[in-house]
Amino acid sequence: MAWFKKSKKTDKNLDVAGGVSAKRWSAENLAAAEGIKQSDSFLYGAGATTVASLLTSGKHQARSRQQIYEKFAEMEADSFCSSALKLQVTSALGGHETSGKTVFIEKSHLCDTDKRKAAIAEEIAADLAPILNKVAFQMAYTGCAFGDAYARIYADNRGVIDLCADEMVRPQLVQPFEIGSRTVGYAVYIGERNFERLDISQLARLKMPRSQWIPQYGVIEKSLKVHITNNDLTESPTMPSMVGGSFLYPAETAYDNLNSTITGLVGQRWLDSIDEQMLTVNLESMTIQQQDQFVKSVVDMLKSSKDRADTAIKNGKPIMERVRHIIPVFNEKQLTSVSPSNGGAPNRGGSISIDDVMFHAKALAGALGTDLSMLGFGDLLSGGLGDGGFFRMSAQAAENARSIRSGLEDFYNHVIDVHCLNRYGIVFAPNERPYTINFYGSISALESERQKTKSDAANAGILLAQTMQLLKDIGFKKDALETFISKSLMIDEDLAKIYAEALANAPVPEDMAQSE
């Protein structure tokens, strides 16, 4: 941009470091926004843009907060969704092979020069590490499912002594309130009045990153109260936080399709398992009394067969006797035909197959960020992926583990701040904290990918060095080396010049010089 260029003349707006003054930068970058008018949106074909556009997103229409959470609770109990969430949480947390600890509080570099901070860091680790490890998996799992997770903080003059993350602080019962993006309090819908107000020293929130908007009611009312042009954050209103951050929302459609397919397949199997037949009885040459008696005897015979089968299934004992029924006949046979109720067709046309179920199961697993092969279908890994197939598939879950760790770290820092406030009477600024929060090891899938990338890069570098040495040995000069490296080996021209220069000026080894 123009203001990066240095003027030949002395410019009073530039300081000694060569930067641009606030006045000049504002004039060149901020003043242009004053020319934006509401009418311009219509004159240039942009059309009407309103907050109401947030209420719909294709098939996903706006829902109330409780409706969204009801859907997430239903999906959370599903075997596919639950397994995928557990896999992603365990990928993010890891765990010590013997103790099972997932999070460690360690001293930061500030403790090297400050013994008091070192002592505080050791006390924090001793007091809080067991408490934070106890709720780590529960908080992370609930956060992945609903986008938020909460823990009731119990503290005294010793600091935080316990965290409670049970059903009384489930996301369905807690409404967080924010100023800007900072959580400042909560409305909890339990207790005698079905409403309790808690502050951030009483309740801690694990807030997953809001990477996707969920259409929901309340956003229009929120837009009417938020002063978007106000630059002073302290004057912003306290507003309820919207639902978001759940890993389950993008998978809702795939989940519904899978359930519909499985329901159709199971229902089809139930219908096909029913052995129903139509019996025709010849009642010719019988009196009314004989007809009633004969029909009754046939019905009783069929009922007794059904009761006998029900008893065998209920008791778990097979029928070990032969069953005989006597039907008196004269003239013509009284039972003239026995045929299935569906007309004898072996099955129905257009039936649901297991391939339909597998397609929707793969779609659901993909939406959850976990390959289907990691959800109990290990046979899908056969063919082509090799021994590293499991690592390649788990790498999808490992990407989501980054956001889980980010949310957990903010949650842990908040709990430690409350602990320091009650125990030491101070709260450390983020850049002055005497501790660091570390998770156990690294994510195995990402570590495998990282090691493979390093190995491939090292092999490529060695091959490049060998090629350049060969070119020099056969007599390539500097210009020829540069052209070959940039054109044939497809290396950037800047790097090709550096390599060619270094290779041309490289000293000849002594053994080769003597041989010459």
Coordinates of C-alpha atoms in Angstrom, one line a residue, residues 89-354:
V89 CA -12.2 -36.5 23.4
T90 CA -9.8 -39.3 24.1
S91 CA -7.7 -38.2 21.2
A92 CA -7.5 -34.7 22.6
L93 CA -6.9 -35.6 26.3
G94 CA -4.6 -38.6 25.9
G95 CA -3.7 -40.1 29.3
H96 CA -0.7 -41.2 31.3
E97 CA -0.1 -44.9 30.8
T98 CA -0.1 -45.7 34.5
S99 CA -1.8 -42.9 36.4
G100 CA -4.4 -42.0 33.7
K101 CA -3.8 -38.3 34.3
T102 CA -4.7 -36.1 31.3
V103 CA -3.7 -32.6 32.3
F104 CA -0.5 -31.3 34.0
I105 CA 0.1 -28.0 35.6
E106 CA 3.8 -27.1 35.2
K107 CA 6.0 -24.1 36.1
S108 CA 6.5 -21.5 33.4
H109 CA 9.7 -19.7 32.5
L110 CA 8.8 -16.9 34.8
C111 CA 9.5 -19.1 37.8
D112 CA 13.2 -19.3 36.8
T113 CA 13.8 -15.8 38.2
D114 CA 11.0 -15.5 40.8
K115 CA 11.0 -18.1 43.6
R116 CA 7.7 -16.9 45.0
K117 CA 5.9 -17.6 41.7
A118 CA 7.6 -21.0 41.5
A119 CA 6.2 -21.8 44.9
I120 CA 2.7 -20.6 43.9
A121 CA 2.9 -22.8 40.7
E122 CA 3.8 -25.8 42.8
E123 CA 1.0 -25.2 45.2
I124 CA -1.5 -24.7 42.3
A125 CA -0.4 -28.0 40.7
A126 CA -0.7 -29.9 44.0
D127 CA -4.1 -28.5 44.8
L128 CA -5.9 -28.4 41.5
A129 CA -4.4 -31.1 39.2
P130 CA -6.4 -33.9 40.8
I131 CA -9.6 -31.8 40.7
L132 CA -9.1 -30.8 37.0
N133 CA -8.3 -34.3 36.0
K134 CA -11.4 -35.6 37.6
V135 CA -13.7 -33.5 35.4
A136 CA -11.6 -33.4 32.3
F137 CA -13.3 -36.1 30.2
Q138 CA -16.8 -35.2 31.4
M139 CA -16.4 -31.5 30.6
A140 CA -14.8 -32.2 27.2
Y141 CA -17.5 -34.7 26.2
T142 CA -20.4 -32.5 27.2
G143 CA -18.7 -29.5 25.4
C144 CA -18.4 -31.5 22.2
A145 CA -22.0 -32.6 22.4
F146 CA -23.7 -29.3 23.3
G147 CA -21.0 -26.7 22.6
D148 CA -20.9 -25.7 26.2
A149 CA -20.2 -27.4 29.5
Y150 CA -20.4 -26.0 33.1
A151 CA -18.9 -26.9 36.5
R152 CA -20.0 -25.5 39.8
I153 CA -17.0 -24.1 41.7
Y154 CA -16.7 -24.6 45.4
A155 CA -14.0 -22.5 47.1
D156 CA -13.0 -21.1 50.4
N157 CA -9.9 -19.3 51.8
R158 CA -7.9 -22.4 50.7
G159 CA -8.9 -21.8 47.1
V160 CA -11.0 -24.1 44.9
I161 CA -11.7 -27.3 46.8
D162 CA -14.1 -29.1 44.4
L163 CA -15.8 -28.9 41.0
C164 CA -19.3 -30.3 40.4
A165 CA -20.2 -31.0 36.8
D166 CA -23.3 -33.2 37.3
E167 CA -26.8 -33.1 35.8
M168 CA -27.7 -30.0 37.8
V169 CA -25.5 -27.8 35.6
R170 CA -26.2 -29.5 32.3
P171 CA -26.3 -27.0 29.3
Q172 CA -30.1 -27.3 29.1
L173 CA -30.4 -25.8 32.6
V174 CA -27.8 -23.0 32.2
Q175 CA -28.1 -19.8 30.2
P176 CA -24.8 -17.9 30.0
F177 CA -24.7 -14.1 29.6
E178 CA -21.9 -12.2 27.9
I179 CA -20.6 -8.7 27.3
G180 CA -19.1 -8.8 23.9
S181 CA -17.5 -12.3 23.8
R182 CA -16.7 -12.4 27.6
T183 CA -18.9 -14.5 29.9
V184 CA -20.0 -12.4 32.9
G185 CA -22.7 -14.5 34.6
Y186 CA -25.3 -17.3 34.4
A187 CA -29.0 -17.9 34.9
V188 CA -29.5 -21.4 36.2
Y189 CA -33.0 -22.8 36.1
I190 CA -33.1 -24.9 39.2
G191 CA -33.9 -24.3 42.9
E192 CA -37.0 -23.3 44.7
R193 CA -37.8 -20.5 42.3
N194 CA -36.6 -22.4 39.2
F195 CA -34.1 -19.6 38.8
E196 CA -30.8 -18.8 40.3
R197 CA -28.2 -16.2 39.4
L198 CA -24.5 -17.1 39.5
D199 CA -21.4 -15.2 38.8
I200 CA -18.1 -16.4 37.2
S201 CA -16.6 -17.1 40.6
Q202 CA -19.4 -19.7 41.2
L203 CA -19.7 -21.3 37.8
A204 CA -17.0 -22.1 35.2
R205 CA -17.8 -22.5 31.5
L206 CA -16.1 -24.5 28.8
K207 CA -17.0 -22.7 25.7
M208 CA -16.2 -24.5 22.4
P209 CA -15.1 -22.3 19.5
R210 CA -18.1 -21.0 17.5
S211 CA -17.1 -22.1 14.0
Q212 CA -20.6 -22.6 12.7
W213 CA -23.8 -20.6 13.2
I214 CA -26.9 -22.5 14.3
P215 CA -30.2 -20.8 13.3
Q216 CA -32.2 -20.0 16.4
Y217 CA -34.7 -17.6 17.9
G218 CA -33.5 -14.7 20.0
V219 CA -31.0 -13.4 17.5
I220 CA -33.3 -10.7 16.2
E221 CA -34.1 -9.4 19.8
K222 CA -30.4 -9.5 20.5
S223 CA -29.6 -7.4 17.4
L224 CA -32.1 -4.7 18.6
K225 CA -30.2 -4.2 21.8
V226 CA -26.6 -4.6 20.8
H227 CA -24.9 -1.3 20.0
I228 CA -22.6 -2.5 17.3
T229 CA -21.1 1.0 16.7
N230 CA -20.1 1.4 20.4
N231 CA -16.3 1.0 20.8
D232 CA -16.4 1.0 24.6
L233 CA -16.8 -2.6 25.7
T234 CA -17.8 -1.6 29.2
E235 CA -20.9 0.2 27.9
S236 CA -22.1 -2.9 25.9
P237 CA -25.3 -4.6 27.2
T238 CA -25.3 -7.9 29.0
M239 CA -26.8 -10.4 26.5
P240 CA -27.6 -14.1 26.5
S241 CA -25.1 -16.3 24.6
M242 CA -26.5 -18.2 21.6
V243 CA -26.2 -22.0 21.2
G244 CA -23.1 -23.0 19.2
G245 CA -19.9 -25.0 19.1
S246 CA -21.5 -28.4 19.0
F247 CA -19.8 -31.2 16.9
L248 CA -23.3 -32.7 16.4
Y249 CA -25.0 -29.9 14.5
P250 CA -23.4 -30.6 11.1
A251 CA -24.4 -34.2 11.5
E252 CA -28.1 -33.7 12.1
T253 CA -29.3 -34.5 8.6
A254 CA -27.0 -37.5 8.2
Y255 CA -28.2 -38.8 11.6
D256 CA -31.9 -38.5 10.6
N257 CA -31.2 -40.2 7.3
L258 CA -29.4 -43.1 8.9
N259 CA -32.1 -43.6 11.5
S260 CA -34.8 -43.6 8.8
T261 CA -32.9 -46.2 6.8
I262 CA -32.2 -48.4 9.8
T263 CA -35.9 -48.2 10.8
G264 CA -37.0 -49.1 7.3
L265 CA -34.5 -52.1 7.2
V266 CA -35.5 -53.4 10.7
G267 CA -39.2 -52.9 9.9
Q268 CA -38.8 -54.8 6.6
R269 CA -37.1 -57.7 8.4
W270 CA -39.9 -57.8 11.0
L271 CA -42.5 -57.9 8.3
D272 CA -40.6 -60.6 6.4
S273 CA -40.3 -62.7 9.6
I274 CA -44.1 -63.0 10.0
D275 CA -45.2 -66.3 8.6
E276 CA -48.9 -65.6 7.9
Q277 CA -51.0 -67.9 5.8
M278 CA -54.6 -68.0 4.5
L279 CA -56.5 -71.2 5.0
T280 CA -59.6 -72.0 2.9
V281 CA -62.1 -74.5 4.4
N282 CA -64.7 -76.4 2.4
L283 CA -67.9 -76.3 4.4
E284 CA -70.1 -77.9 1.7
S285 CA -72.7 -80.6 2.8
M286 CA -72.4 -79.5 6.4
T287 CA -75.1 -78.2 8.7
I288 CA -74.8 -74.9 10.4
Q289 CA -73.8 -76.6 13.7
Q290 CA -71.2 -78.8 11.9
Q291 CA -69.8 -75.7 10.2
D292 CA -69.4 -73.8 13.5
Q293 CA -67.9 -76.8 15.2
F294 CA -65.4 -77.5 12.3
V295 CA -64.3 -73.9 12.0
K296 CA -63.9 -73.7 15.8
S297 CA -61.7 -76.8 15.9
V298 CA -59.4 -75.5 13.2
V299 CA -59.1 -72.1 15.0
D300 CA -58.3 -73.8 18.3
M301 CA -55.7 -76.0 16.6
L302 CA -53.9 -72.9 15.2
K303 CA -54.1 -71.1 18.6
S304 CA -52.6 -74.1 20.4
S305 CA -49.7 -74.1 17.9
K306 CA -49.1 -70.4 18.6
D307 CA -49.3 -70.8 22.3
R308 CA -46.9 -73.7 22.2
A309 CA -44.4 -71.7 20.2
D310 CA -44.8 -68.7 22.6
T311 CA -44.2 -70.9 25.6
A312 CA -41.1 -72.4 24.1
I313 CA -39.6 -68.9 23.3
K314 CA -40.5 -67.6 26.8
N315 CA -39.0 -70.5 28.7
G316 CA -36.1 -70.9 26.4
K317 CA -36.7 -74.6 25.9
P318 CA -37.2 -76.3 22.5
I319 CA -40.2 -78.4 21.7
M320 CA -39.0 -82.1 21.9
E321 CA -42.2 -83.8 20.9
R322 CA -44.1 -84.4 17.7
V323 CA -47.4 -82.5 17.3
R324 CA -50.3 -84.2 15.5
H325 CA -53.7 -82.7 14.6
I326 CA -56.7 -84.8 13.5
I327 CA -59.1 -83.2 10.9
P328 CA -62.1 -85.4 10.1
V329 CA -63.0 -85.3 6.4
F330 CA -65.7 -86.9 4.2
N331 CA -66.5 -86.6 0.5
E332 CA -64.0 -83.9 -0.5
K333 CA -61.2 -82.6 1.7
Q334 CA -62.2 -79.8 4.0
L335 CA -58.8 -77.9 3.9
T336 CA -58.5 -77.3 0.2
S337 CA -55.5 -74.8 0.0
V338 CA -52.8 -73.3 2.1
S339 CA -51.1 -70.2 0.7
P340 CA -49.1 -67.2 2.1
S341 CA -51.0 -64.0 2.8
N342 CA -48.9 -62.1 0.3
G343 CA -49.9 -64.3 -2.6
G344 CA -46.8 -66.4 -2.5
A345 CA -44.3 -63.7 -3.5
P346 CA -40.9 -64.4 -2.0
N347 CA -40.3 -60.8 -1.0
R348 CA -41.3 -57.3 -1.8
G349 CA -39.9 -55.2 -4.6
G350 CA -37.6 -52.2 -3.9
S351 CA -36.4 -53.5 -0.5
I352 CA -33.9 -51.7 1.6
S353 CA -30.4 -53.2 1.6
I354 CA -27.5 -53.0 4.0

